[in-house]
mmCIF file of C-alpha atoms and ligand atoms in Angstrom:
data_model
loop_
_atom_site.group_PDB
_atom_site.id
_atom_site.type_symbol
_atom_site.label_atom_id
_atom_site.label_comp_id
_atom_site.label_asym_id
_atom_site.label_seq_id
_atom_site.Cartn_x
_atom_site.Cartn_y
_atom_site.Cartn_z
ATOM 1 C CA MET A 756 -107.647 -19.438 54.659
ATOM 2 C CA SER A 757 -107.091 -17.685 51.266
ATOM 3 C CA THR A 758 -106.724 -19.881 47.790
ATOM 4 C CA THR A 759 -103.825 -21.458 47.131
ATOM 5 C CA TRP A 760 -101.031 -20.172 44.057
ATOM 6 C CA HIS A 761 -100.055 -22.795 41.687
ATOM 7 C CA ILE A 762 -97.260 -21.580 39.655
ATOM 8 C CA LEU A 763 -96.684 -23.353 36.290
ATOM 9 C CA GLY A 764 -92.505 -22.620 35.310
ATOM 10 C CA ALA A 765 -89.696 -22.462 38.764
ATOM 11 C CA GLY A 766 -88.239 -20.248 36.160
ATOM 12 C CA SER A 767 -86.976 -16.447 36.556
ATOM 13 C CA LEU A 768 -90.597 -14.640 37.378
ATOM 14 C CA GLY A 769 -91.717 -17.982 38.521
ATOM 15 C CA THR A 770 -89.637 -18.208 41.118
ATOM 16 C CA LEU A 771 -89.609 -13.752 41.384
ATOM 17 C CA TRP A 772 -92.991 -14.738 41.959
ATOM 18 C CA ALA A 773 -93.317 -17.857 44.488
ATOM 19 C CA THR A 774 -90.975 -16.660 46.584
ATOM 20 C CA ARG A 775 -92.819 -13.101 47.506
ATOM 21 C CA LEU A 776 -95.982 -14.834 47.679
ATOM 22 C CA ALA A 777 -94.508 -17.263 50.495
ATOM 23 C CA ARG A 778 -92.859 -14.953 51.751
ATOM 24 C CA ALA A 779 -95.570 -12.831 52.535
ATOM 25 C CA GLY A 780 -97.605 -16.131 54.003
ATOM 26 C CA VAL A 781 -99.629 -16.945 50.751
ATOM 27 C CA PRO A 782 -99.742 -20.156 50.348
ATOM 28 C CA VAL A 783 -98.019 -21.111 46.973
ATOM 29 C CA ARG A 784 -96.987 -24.651 44.712
ATOM 30 C CA LEU A 785 -95.055 -24.931 42.844
ATOM 31 C CA ILE A 786 -95.608 -26.966 39.576
ATOM 32 C CA LEU A 787 -92.371 -29.163 38.104
ATOM 33 C CA ARG A 788 -92.006 -30.429 34.475
ATOM 34 C CA ASP A 789 -91.752 -34.101 35.477
ATOM 35 C CA GLU A 790 -90.743 -36.389 38.320
ATOM 36 C CA ALA A 791 -86.446 -35.563 37.845
ATOM 37 C CA ARG A 792 -86.881 -32.314 38.521
ATOM 38 C CA LEU A 793 -89.832 -32.601 40.849
ATOM 39 C CA ALA A 794 -86.823 -34.740 42.897
ATOM 40 C CA SER A 795 -83.977 -32.350 42.087
ATOM 41 C CA TYR A 796 -86.011 -29.299 43.536
ATOM 42 C CA GLN A 797 -87.000 -31.741 47.092
ATOM 43 C CA ALA A 798 -83.285 -32.158 47.483
ATOM 44 C CA ALA A 799 -82.630 -28.459 46.813
ATOM 45 C CA LYS A 800 -85.108 -27.549 50.120
ATOM 46 C CA GLY A 801 -86.624 -24.557 48.572
ATOM 47 C CA LEU A 802 -86.308 -21.990 46.444
ATOM 48 C CA THR A 803 -83.482 -19.061 46.704
ATOM 49 C CA LEU A 804 -84.509 -15.187 45.814
ATOM 50 C CA VAL A 805 -81.440 -13.131 45.671
ATOM 51 C CA GLU A 806 -82.076 -9.437 45.897
ATOM 52 C CA GLN A 807 -79.070 -6.660 46.461
ATOM 53 C CA GLY A 808 -76.906 -9.605 47.721
ATOM 54 C CA VAL A 809 -78.793 -11.304 49.780
ATOM 55 C CA GLU A 810 -80.040 -14.798 49.306
ATOM 56 C CA HIS A 811 -82.994 -16.365 51.439
ATOM 57 C CA THR A 812 -85.491 -20.075 50.906
ATOM 58 C CA TYR A 813 -88.347 -20.054 51.018
ATOM 59 C CA GLN A 814 -89.940 -23.818 51.283
ATOM 60 C CA VAL A 815 -92.698 -23.354 48.713
ATOM 61 C CA ILE A 816 -94.517 -27.552 47.759
ATOM 62 C CA GLY A 817 -93.499 -28.973 44.533
ATOM 63 C CA GLU A 818 -95.646 -31.464 42.854
ATOM 64 C CA THR A 819 -95.958 -32.577 39.182
ATOM 65 C CA ALA A 820 -99.120 -32.090 36.542
ATOM 66 C CA ASP A 821 -100.266 -35.325 38.195
ATOM 67 C CA SER A 822 -100.786 -34.413 41.848
ATOM 68 C CA PRO A 823 -104.675 -34.592 41.627
ATOM 69 C CA ALA A 824 -105.450 -31.364 44.575
ATOM 70 C CA PRO A 825 -107.939 -28.832 42.021
ATOM 71 C CA ILE A 826 -106.388 -26.035 40.316
ATOM 72 C CA HIS A 827 -108.676 -22.382 41.237
ATOM 73 C CA ARG A 828 -105.870 -20.333 40.916
ATOM 74 C CA LEU A 829 -102.809 -20.361 38.288
ATOM 75 C CA LEU A 830 -100.072 -18.254 37.575
ATOM 76 C CA VAL A 831 -98.878 -19.544 34.311
ATOM 77 C CA ALA A 832 -94.652 -18.686 34.490
ATOM 78 C CA CYS A 833 -93.738 -20.119 30.911
ATOM 79 C CA LYS A 834 -92.551 -19.189 28.449
ATOM 80 C CA ALA A 835 -95.180 -17.907 25.814
ATOM 81 C CA TYR A 836 -94.381 -21.271 23.515
ATOM 82 C CA ASP A 837 -94.694 -23.618 25.869
ATOM 83 C CA ALA A 838 -97.806 -21.821 27.344
ATOM 84 C CA GLN A 839 -100.322 -23.678 25.671
ATOM 85 C CA ALA A 840 -98.686 -27.496 26.107
ATOM 86 C CA ALA A 841 -97.692 -26.817 29.797
ATOM 87 C CA VAL A 842 -101.732 -25.332 30.215
ATOM 88 C CA ALA A 843 -103.080 -28.689 28.008
ATOM 89 C CA LYS A 844 -102.126 -31.030 31.105
ATOM 90 C CA LEU A 845 -102.843 -29.289 34.073
ATOM 91 C CA GLN A 846 -107.060 -28.883 32.452
ATOM 92 C CA GLN A 847 -108.505 -32.133 34.234
ATOM 93 C CA ARG A 848 -107.357 -30.238 37.943
ATOM 94 C CA LEU A 849 -108.258 -26.936 36.611
ATOM 95 C CA ALA A 850 -111.492 -26.424 39.153
ATOM 96 C CA PRO A 851 -114.938 -24.640 37.406
ATOM 97 C CA ASP A 852 -113.877 -21.381 38.676
ATOM 98 C CA ALA A 853 -110.484 -21.649 37.598
ATOM 99 C CA GLU A 854 -108.404 -18.252 37.108
ATOM 100 C CA LEU A 855 -105.078 -18.069 35.447
ATOM 101 C CA ILE A 856 -103.109 -15.119 35.099
ATOM 102 C CA LEU A 857 -100.766 -15.417 32.038
ATOM 103 C CA LEU A 858 -96.976 -13.179 32.295
ATOM 104 C CA GLN A 859 -96.264 -14.286 28.919
ATOM 105 C CA ASN A 860 -94.465 -11.520 26.898
ATOM 106 C CA GLY A 861 -95.955 -10.554 23.752
ATOM 107 C CA LEU A 862 -99.544 -11.459 22.181
ATOM 108 C CA GLY A 863 -100.242 -14.447 20.593
ATOM 109 C CA SER A 864 -99.892 -16.935 23.161
ATOM 110 C CA GLN A 865 -102.807 -15.615 25.922
ATOM 111 C CA ASP A 866 -105.472 -16.050 23.383
ATOM 112 C CA ALA A 867 -104.287 -19.477 22.350
ATOM 113 C CA VAL A 868 -104.456 -20.625 26.680
ATOM 114 C CA ALA A 869 -107.981 -18.880 26.382
ATOM 115 C CA ALA A 870 -109.756 -19.978 23.537
ATOM 116 C CA GLN A 871 -108.287 -23.883 24.797
ATOM 117 C CA LEU A 872 -110.077 -23.072 28.479
ATOM 118 C CA PRO A 873 -113.507 -21.374 27.764
ATOM 119 C CA GLN A 874 -114.793 -21.662 31.014
ATOM 120 C CA ALA A 875 -111.516 -20.536 32.575
ATOM 121 C CA ARG A 876 -110.849 -16.649 33.369
ATOM 122 C CA CYS A 877 -108.037 -15.584 31.206
ATOM 123 C CA ILE A 878 -106.088 -12.541 33.805
ATOM 124 C CA PHE A 879 -103.309 -11.289 30.891
ATOM 125 C CA ALA A 880 -100.270 -9.645 33.426
ATOM 126 C CA SER A 881 -97.446 -7.123 31.142
ATOM 127 C CA SER A 882 -94.343 -6.989 33.344
ATOM 128 C CA THR A 883 -91.616 -4.232 33.501
ATOM 129 C CA GLU A 884 -89.519 -6.588 36.240
ATOM 130 C CA GLY A 885 -86.498 -8.457 36.129
ATOM 131 C CA ALA A 886 -85.332 -10.884 37.505
ATOM 132 C CA PHE A 887 -82.684 -14.088 36.153
ATOM 133 C CA ARG A 888 -81.104 -17.058 37.312
ATOM 134 C CA ASP A 889 -77.779 -17.491 38.733
ATOM 135 C CA GLY A 890 -78.289 -21.489 39.135
ATOM 136 C CA ASP A 891 -80.933 -24.195 39.857
ATOM 137 C CA TRP A 892 -83.889 -23.419 41.873
ATOM 138 C CA ARG A 893 -82.251 -19.702 42.375
ATOM 139 C CA VAL A 894 -82.971 -16.716 41.201
ATOM 140 C CA VAL A 895 -81.882 -13.025 41.430
ATOM 141 C CA PHE A 896 -84.371 -9.917 41.373
ATOM 142 C CA ALA A 897 -82.452 -7.807 38.767
ATOM 143 C CA GLY A 898 -84.250 -4.538 38.234
ATOM 144 C CA HIS A 899 -87.611 -3.596 40.079
ATOM 145 C CA GLY A 900 -90.413 -2.517 37.831
ATOM 146 C CA TYR A 901 -94.568 -3.007 37.257
ATOM 147 C CA THR A 902 -96.397 -5.273 37.113
ATOM 148 C CA TRP A 903 -100.249 -4.904 35.075
ATOM 149 C CA LEU A 904 -103.092 -7.138 35.142
ATOM 150 C CA GLY A 905 -105.936 -6.810 33.507
ATOM 151 C CA ASP A 906 -109.184 -8.695 31.887
ATOM 152 C CA ALA A 907 -109.994 -7.666 28.184
ATOM 153 C CA GLY A 908 -113.495 -9.402 28.481
ATOM 154 C CA HIS A 909 -114.150 -8.768 32.723
ATOM 155 C CA PRO A 910 -113.155 -4.931 33.616
ATOM 156 C CA THR A 911 -113.903 -6.223 37.606
ATOM 157 C CA ALA A 912 -110.288 -6.272 39.243
ATOM 158 C CA PRO A 913 -110.266 -9.773 41.421
ATOM 159 C CA LEU A 914 -110.128 -9.591 45.401
ATOM 160 C CA TRP A 915 -107.022 -11.744 45.617
ATOM 161 C CA LEU A 916 -105.518 -8.643 44.373
ATOM 162 C CA GLU A 917 -104.623 -7.731 47.530
ATOM 163 C CA ASP A 918 -102.642 -10.840 47.482
ATOM 164 C CA LEU A 919 -99.740 -9.240 45.847
ATOM 165 C CA HIS A 920 -100.449 -6.439 47.928
ATOM 166 C CA ALA A 921 -98.910 -8.341 51.612
ATOM 167 C CA ALA A 922 -96.679 -10.123 48.728
ATOM 168 C CA GLY A 923 -94.754 -6.376 47.825
ATOM 169 C CA ILE A 924 -95.088 -7.290 44.110
ATOM 170 C CA PRO A 925 -95.944 -3.866 42.707
ATOM 171 C CA HIS A 926 -99.543 -3.970 40.276
ATOM 172 C CA ASP A 927 -102.070 -2.197 38.784
ATOM 173 C CA TRP A 928 -105.396 -3.672 37.460
ATOM 174 C CA SER A 929 -105.433 -2.279 34.268
ATOM 175 C CA THR A 930 -108.778 -1.728 31.470
ATOM 176 C CA ASP A 931 -107.049 -1.304 28.958
ATOM 177 C CA ILE A 932 -104.126 -4.574 29.089
ATOM 178 C CA LEU A 933 -104.784 -4.913 25.312
ATOM 179 C CA THR A 934 -103.152 -1.801 24.551
ATOM 180 C CA ARG A 935 -100.294 -2.295 27.104
ATOM 181 C CA LEU A 936 -99.334 -5.305 25.756
ATOM 182 C CA TRP A 937 -99.649 -3.908 22.456
ATOM 183 C CA ARG A 938 -97.095 -1.489 23.146
ATOM 184 C CA LYS A 939 -94.665 -3.521 24.802
ATOM 185 C CA LEU A 940 -94.638 -5.151 21.686
ATOM 186 C CA ALA A 941 -93.715 -2.970 19.965
ATOM 187 C CA LEU A 942 -91.059 -1.473 21.900
ATOM 188 C CA ASN A 943 -90.059 -4.879 21.492
ATOM 189 C CA CYS A 944 -90.211 -4.912 17.429
ATOM 190 C CA ALA A 945 -88.468 -1.712 17.831
ATOM 191 C CA ILE A 946 -85.146 -2.752 20.256
ATOM 192 C CA ASN A 947 -84.848 -6.301 20.612
ATOM 193 C CA PRO A 948 -84.153 -7.650 16.485
ATOM 194 C CA LEU A 949 -82.145 -5.125 16.068
ATOM 195 C CA THR A 950 -79.957 -5.137 18.891
ATOM 196 C CA VAL A 951 -79.527 -9.433 17.854
ATOM 197 C CA LEU A 952 -78.474 -8.023 14.628
ATOM 198 C CA TYR A 953 -75.855 -6.033 15.172
ATOM 199 C CA GLN A 954 -74.800 -7.511 18.219
ATOM 200 C CA CYS A 955 -75.012 -4.302 20.548
ATOM 201 C CA ARG A 956 -76.640 -2.979 23.685
ATOM 202 C CA ASN A 957 -79.420 -1.264 23.517
ATOM 203 C CA GLY A 958 -77.446 1.904 24.149
ATOM 204 C CA GLU A 959 -76.201 1.912 20.785
ATOM 205 C CA LEU A 960 -79.609 1.847 18.884
ATOM 206 C CA GLN A 961 -78.461 5.304 19.066
ATOM 207 C CA ALA A 962 -76.400 4.920 16.076
ATOM 208 C CA HIS A 963 -79.019 3.557 14.423
ATOM 209 C CA GLN A 964 -81.901 5.859 14.800
ATOM 210 C CA CYS A 965 -83.410 6.545 11.337
ATOM 211 C CA GLU A 966 -83.287 2.819 11.376
ATOM 212 C CA VAL A 967 -85.915 2.898 14.555
ATOM 213 C CA ALA A 968 -87.843 5.315 13.231
ATOM 214 C CA THR A 969 -88.645 3.768 10.077
ATOM 215 C CA LEU A 970 -89.700 0.669 12.295
ATOM 216 C CA CYS A 971 -91.275 2.967 14.515
ATOM 217 C CA ALA A 972 -93.750 4.550 12.153
ATOM 218 C CA GLU A 973 -94.291 1.701 10.269
ATOM 219 C CA LEU A 974 -95.123 -0.021 13.379
ATOM 220 C CA GLY A 975 -97.335 2.836 14.642
ATOM 221 C CA GLU A 976 -99.326 2.302 10.546
ATOM 222 C CA LEU A 977 -99.838 -1.094 12.581
ATOM 223 C CA LEU A 978 -101.495 -0.345 15.466
ATOM 224 C CA GLU A 979 -103.705 1.981 14.007
ATOM 225 C CA CYS A 980 -104.768 -1.082 12.224
ATOM 226 C CA CYS A 981 -105.141 -2.714 15.150
ATOM 227 C CA GLY A 982 -107.304 -0.600 16.392
ATOM 228 C CA GLN A 983 -105.138 0.395 19.056
ATOM 229 C CA PRO A 984 -104.629 3.629 18.064
ATOM 230 C CA ALA A 985 -103.569 4.504 21.697
ATOM 231 C CA ALA A 986 -101.217 2.231 21.596
ATOM 232 C CA ALA A 987 -99.266 4.112 18.822
ATOM 233 C CA LEU A 988 -99.094 7.630 20.468
ATOM 234 C CA ASP A 989 -95.556 9.201 20.791
ATOM 235 C CA LEU A 990 -93.987 6.024 19.489
ATOM 236 C CA GLN A 991 -90.912 6.700 18.889
ATOM 237 C CA HIS A 992 -90.277 8.968 21.501
ATOM 238 C CA GLU A 993 -90.936 6.242 24.259
ATOM 239 C CA VAL A 994 -88.859 4.006 22.275
ATOM 240 C CA GLU A 995 -86.181 6.338 22.566
ATOM 241 C CA ARG A 996 -86.433 7.395 25.491
ATOM 242 C CA VAL A 997 -86.575 3.194 26.693
ATOM 243 C CA ILE A 998 -82.585 3.101 24.370
ATOM 244 C CA GLN A 999 -81.689 5.355 26.782
ATOM 245 C CA ALA A 1000 -82.819 4.434 30.105
ATOM 246 C CA THR A 1001 -81.167 0.829 28.871
ATOM 247 C CA ALA A 1002 -78.547 2.253 27.533
ATOM 248 C CA ALA A 1003 -75.776 -0.309 29.180
ATOM 249 C CA ASN A 1004 -78.476 -3.259 29.137
ATOM 250 C CA TYR A 1005 -78.743 -5.948 26.449
ATOM 251 C CA SER A 1006 -82.095 -6.836 25.430
ATOM 252 C CA SER A 1007 -84.140 -10.053 26.709
ATOM 253 C CA MET A 1008 -84.390 -11.586 23.129
ATOM 254 C CA TYR A 1009 -79.982 -10.244 22.430
ATOM 255 C CA GLN A 1010 -79.523 -12.364 26.252
ATOM 256 C CA ASP A 1011 -81.974 -15.416 24.254
ATOM 257 C CA VAL A 1012 -79.402 -15.715 21.647
ATOM 258 C CA ALA A 1013 -76.462 -15.090 23.651
ATOM 259 C CA ALA A 1014 -77.497 -18.577 25.965
ATOM 260 C CA GLY A 1015 -78.197 -20.888 22.671
ATOM 261 C CA ARG A 1016 -81.926 -20.369 23.967
ATOM 262 C CA ARG A 1017 -84.978 -20.726 21.599
ATOM 263 C CA THR A 1018 -86.332 -16.772 21.011
ATOM 264 C CA GLU A 1019 -89.973 -15.544 21.733
ATOM 265 C CA ILE A 1020 -89.863 -14.339 18.290
ATOM 266 C CA SER A 1021 -93.314 -15.607 17.274
ATOM 267 C CA TYR A 1022 -94.945 -13.984 20.098
ATOM 268 C CA LEU A 1023 -93.290 -10.406 18.917
ATOM 269 C CA LEU A 1024 -92.084 -9.699 15.574
ATOM 270 C CA GLY A 1025 -93.725 -12.709 13.773
ATOM 271 C CA TYR A 1026 -97.122 -11.730 15.528
ATOM 272 C CA ALA A 1027 -96.501 -8.091 14.651
ATOM 273 C CA CYS A 1028 -95.862 -9.224 11.335
ATOM 274 C CA GLN A 1029 -98.783 -11.797 10.890
ATOM 275 C CA ALA A 1030 -101.114 -8.868 11.970
ATOM 276 C CA ALA A 1031 -99.601 -6.910 9.250
ATOM 277 C CA ALA A 1032 -100.505 -9.642 6.565
ATOM 278 C CA ARG A 1033 -103.725 -10.591 8.021
ATOM 279 C CA HIS A 1034 -104.928 -6.970 7.238
ATOM 280 C CA GLN A 1035 -103.104 -6.838 3.705
ATOM 281 C CA LEU A 1036 -100.679 -4.146 5.610
ATOM 282 C CA ASN A 1037 -97.265 -3.338 3.224
ATOM 283 C CA LEU A 1038 -94.938 -2.483 5.876
ATOM 284 C CA PRO A 1039 -91.595 -3.792 4.077
ATOM 285 C CA HIS A 1040 -88.539 -2.650 6.411
ATOM 286 C CA LEU A 1041 -90.623 -4.531 9.713
ATOM 287 C CA GLN A 1042 -90.835 -7.605 7.104
ATOM 288 C CA GLN A 1043 -87.343 -7.094 6.076
ATOM 289 C CA LEU A 1044 -86.612 -7.111 9.298
ATOM 290 C CA GLN A 1045 -88.058 -10.470 10.640
ATOM 291 C CA VAL A 1046 -86.136 -11.993 7.281
ATOM 292 C CA ARG A 1047 -83.389 -10.815 8.770
ATOM 293 C CA LEU A 1048 -83.810 -11.998 12.518
ATOM 294 C CA VAL A 1049 -84.567 -15.669 11.132
ATOM 295 C CA GLU A 1050 -81.530 -16.258 9.372
ATOM 296 C CA GLN A 1051 -79.524 -14.656 12.022
ATOM 297 C CA LEU A 1052 -81.596 -17.915 13.531
ATOM 298 C CA LEU A 1053 -81.004 -19.994 11.485
ATOM 299 C CA ALA A 1054 -77.081 -19.009 11.501
ATOM 300 C CA ARG A 1055 -76.436 -19.634 15.149
ATOM 301 C CA GLY A 1056 -78.855 -23.204 15.218
ATOM 302 C CA LEU A 1057 -81.822 -21.780 16.901
ATOM 303 C CA PRO A 1058 -85.003 -22.277 15.702
ATOM 304 C CA ARG A 1059 -87.156 -19.785 13.220
ATOM 305 C CA ASP A 1060 -89.998 -19.413 15.486
HETATM 306 P P1 NAD B 1336 -87.229 -19.570 32.440
HETATM 307 O O1 NAD B 1336 -87.090 -19.721 31.469
HETATM 308 O O2 NAD B 1336 -86.681 -18.046 33.188
HETATM 309 O O3 NAD B 1336 -88.658 -19.690 32.634
HETATM 310 C C1 NAD B 1336 -89.863 -20.257 32.546
HETATM 311 C C2 NAD B 1336 -90.010 -21.821 32.915
HETATM 312 O O4 NAD B 1336 -90.832 -22.439 32.673
HETATM 313 C C3 NAD B 1336 -88.606 -22.845 33.288
HETATM 314 O O5 NAD B 1336 -88.456 -23.405 34.144
HETATM 315 C C4 NAD B 1336 -89.384 -23.751 31.985
HETATM 316 O O6 NAD B 1336 -88.812 -25.217 32.177
HETATM 317 C C5 NAD B 1336 -90.719 -24.034 32.844
HETATM 318 N N1 NAD B 1336 -91.331 -24.701 32.137
HETATM 319 C C6 NAD B 1336 -92.301 -25.078 30.604
HETATM 320 N N2 NAD B 1336 -92.866 -25.871 30.177
HETATM 321 C C7 NAD B 1336 -93.272 -26.099 31.783
HETATM 322 C C8 NAD B 1336 -94.296 -27.412 31.842
HETATM 323 N N3 NAD B 1336 -95.037 -27.999 31.005
HETATM 324 N N4 NAD B 1336 -94.107 -27.903 33.214
HETATM 325 C C9 NAD B 1336 -93.908 -27.595 33.830
HETATM 326 N N5 NAD B 1336 -92.251 -25.868 33.800
HETATM 327 C C10 NAD B 1336 -92.364 -25.879 32.715
HETATM 328 O O7 NAD B 1336 -88.797 -18.172 31.853
HETATM 329 P P2 NAD B 1336 -88.541 -16.478 32.101
HETATM 330 O O8 NAD B 1336 -87.645 -15.708 32.410
HETATM 331 O O9 NAD B 1336 -89.392 -16.450 33.929
HETATM 332 O O10 NAD B 1336 -89.900 -15.522 31.677
HETATM 333 C C11 NAD B 1336 -91.604 -16.460 31.712
HETATM 334 C C12 NAD B 1336 -91.829 -14.960 30.708
HETATM 335 O O11 NAD B 1336 -92.410 -14.077 31.563
HETATM 336 C C13 NAD B 1336 -91.615 -15.088 29.020
HETATM 337 O O12 NAD B 1336 -93.174 -15.072 28.075
HETATM 338 C C14 NAD B 1336 -91.085 -13.831 29.029
HETATM 339 O O13 NAD B 1336 -90.800 -13.253 27.841
HETATM 340 C C15 NAD B 1336 -91.727 -12.833 29.939
HETATM 341 N N6 NAD B 1336 -90.860 -12.315 30.924
HETATM 342 C C16 NAD B 1336 -89.973 -12.635 31.852
HETATM 343 C C17 NAD B 1336 -88.803 -11.510 32.334
HETATM 344 C C18 NAD B 1336 -87.618 -11.782 33.395
HETATM 345 O O14 NAD B 1336 -87.036 -10.466 33.931
HETATM 346 N N7 NAD B 1336 -87.286 -13.127 33.232
HETATM 347 C C19 NAD B 1336 -89.681 -9.969 32.589
HETATM 348 C C20 NAD B 1336 -90.610 -9.796 32.138
HETATM 349 C C21 NAD B 1336 -91.011 -10.977 31.632
HETATM 350 O O1 KPL B 1337 -88.165 -5.398 27.834
HETATM 351 C C1 KPL B 1337 -87.348 -4.976 26.467
HETATM 352 C C2 KPL B 1337 -86.117 -6.542 26.906
HETATM 353 O O2 KPL B 1337 -84.592 -6.639 27.171
HETATM 354 O O3 KPL B 1337 -87.203 -7.214 25.830
HETATM 355 C C3 KPL B 1337 -86.592 -3.372 26.420
HETATM 356 C C4 KPL B 1337 -86.273 -2.912 27.876
HETATM 357 C C5 KPL B 1337 -87.791 -2.469 26.591
HETATM 358 C C6 KPL B 1337 -86.137 -3.911 25.450
HETATM 359 O O4 KPL B 1337 -87.409 -4.162 24.373
#
């Protein structure tokens, strides 16, 4: 019997992983916020995955953090700002050999969780898969993509990657996961805040090419300064390519703001500006972008961090 995957957070990505693992016969348990959410989940009779208009419901067992069973493998699938508190509630249940897979976008939350659990192995992930919820306990698989996993302190790939293979989750073990996370952070910093400020789809940033280029130059400087030169390579071209390839899409930050949801700003642009300050690097356009974005969030009644 293979090790059970505990999935923390029944949101978009948590459900996308839980349903595919369950479909492959991998043992999965879903950790819900509290008894009320558990009761609601049990009434719904499972998790539904909608793929190309076809839906399937999977009977994944639900539980709360108070359940007594030890956790050996934990997929942390909540937002970056919730990760530390959510993991803290499970600390007593983590087995001495526990492994955590951290799916959070941006940077900062992974190190915070790893520092909280010095005995556990924390594997960082960066995913280009796309999913959204179209109802409670339902997720729509909106964009096929890839997930890179890696452990900066320990280059050996875990054997359980076989479970991902069986579940049809496209993935690769990455020996440079921090470079990937920094690169994605830089892309997100160059694109997402501007889509919020200009209230536009990604493609409309083609009309703001100079501003994008200036931000890319500053982000490149930051990456070099933070010891991530590989993440800086040809950044502007990649940003332009992504803007073109996702022209019709609204960025994730745009979608959060439009839906009145808290953003992950502190783990994206906020993290970049803090890193610049730590290195005494003056990046005026990036800093100004953060000021403008925070103003916009506050004007909409959303948290500044
Ligand atoms: P989401 O908001 O859909 O899901 C997060 C879930 O975690 C929510 O259901 C929330 O209730 C739950 N949660 C929070 N605290 C909890 C706790 N203490 N106990 C139990 N559950 C708790 O978020 P998402 O879109 O799945 O994103 C998760 C992470 O993955 C984010 O960092 C996001 O940027 C990243 N990501 C998302 C996508 C996507 O397509 N959705 C793609 C790539 C990366
Ligand atoms: O990841 C993205 C997002 O919307 O968060 C892209 C599409 C790369 C835009 O930054």
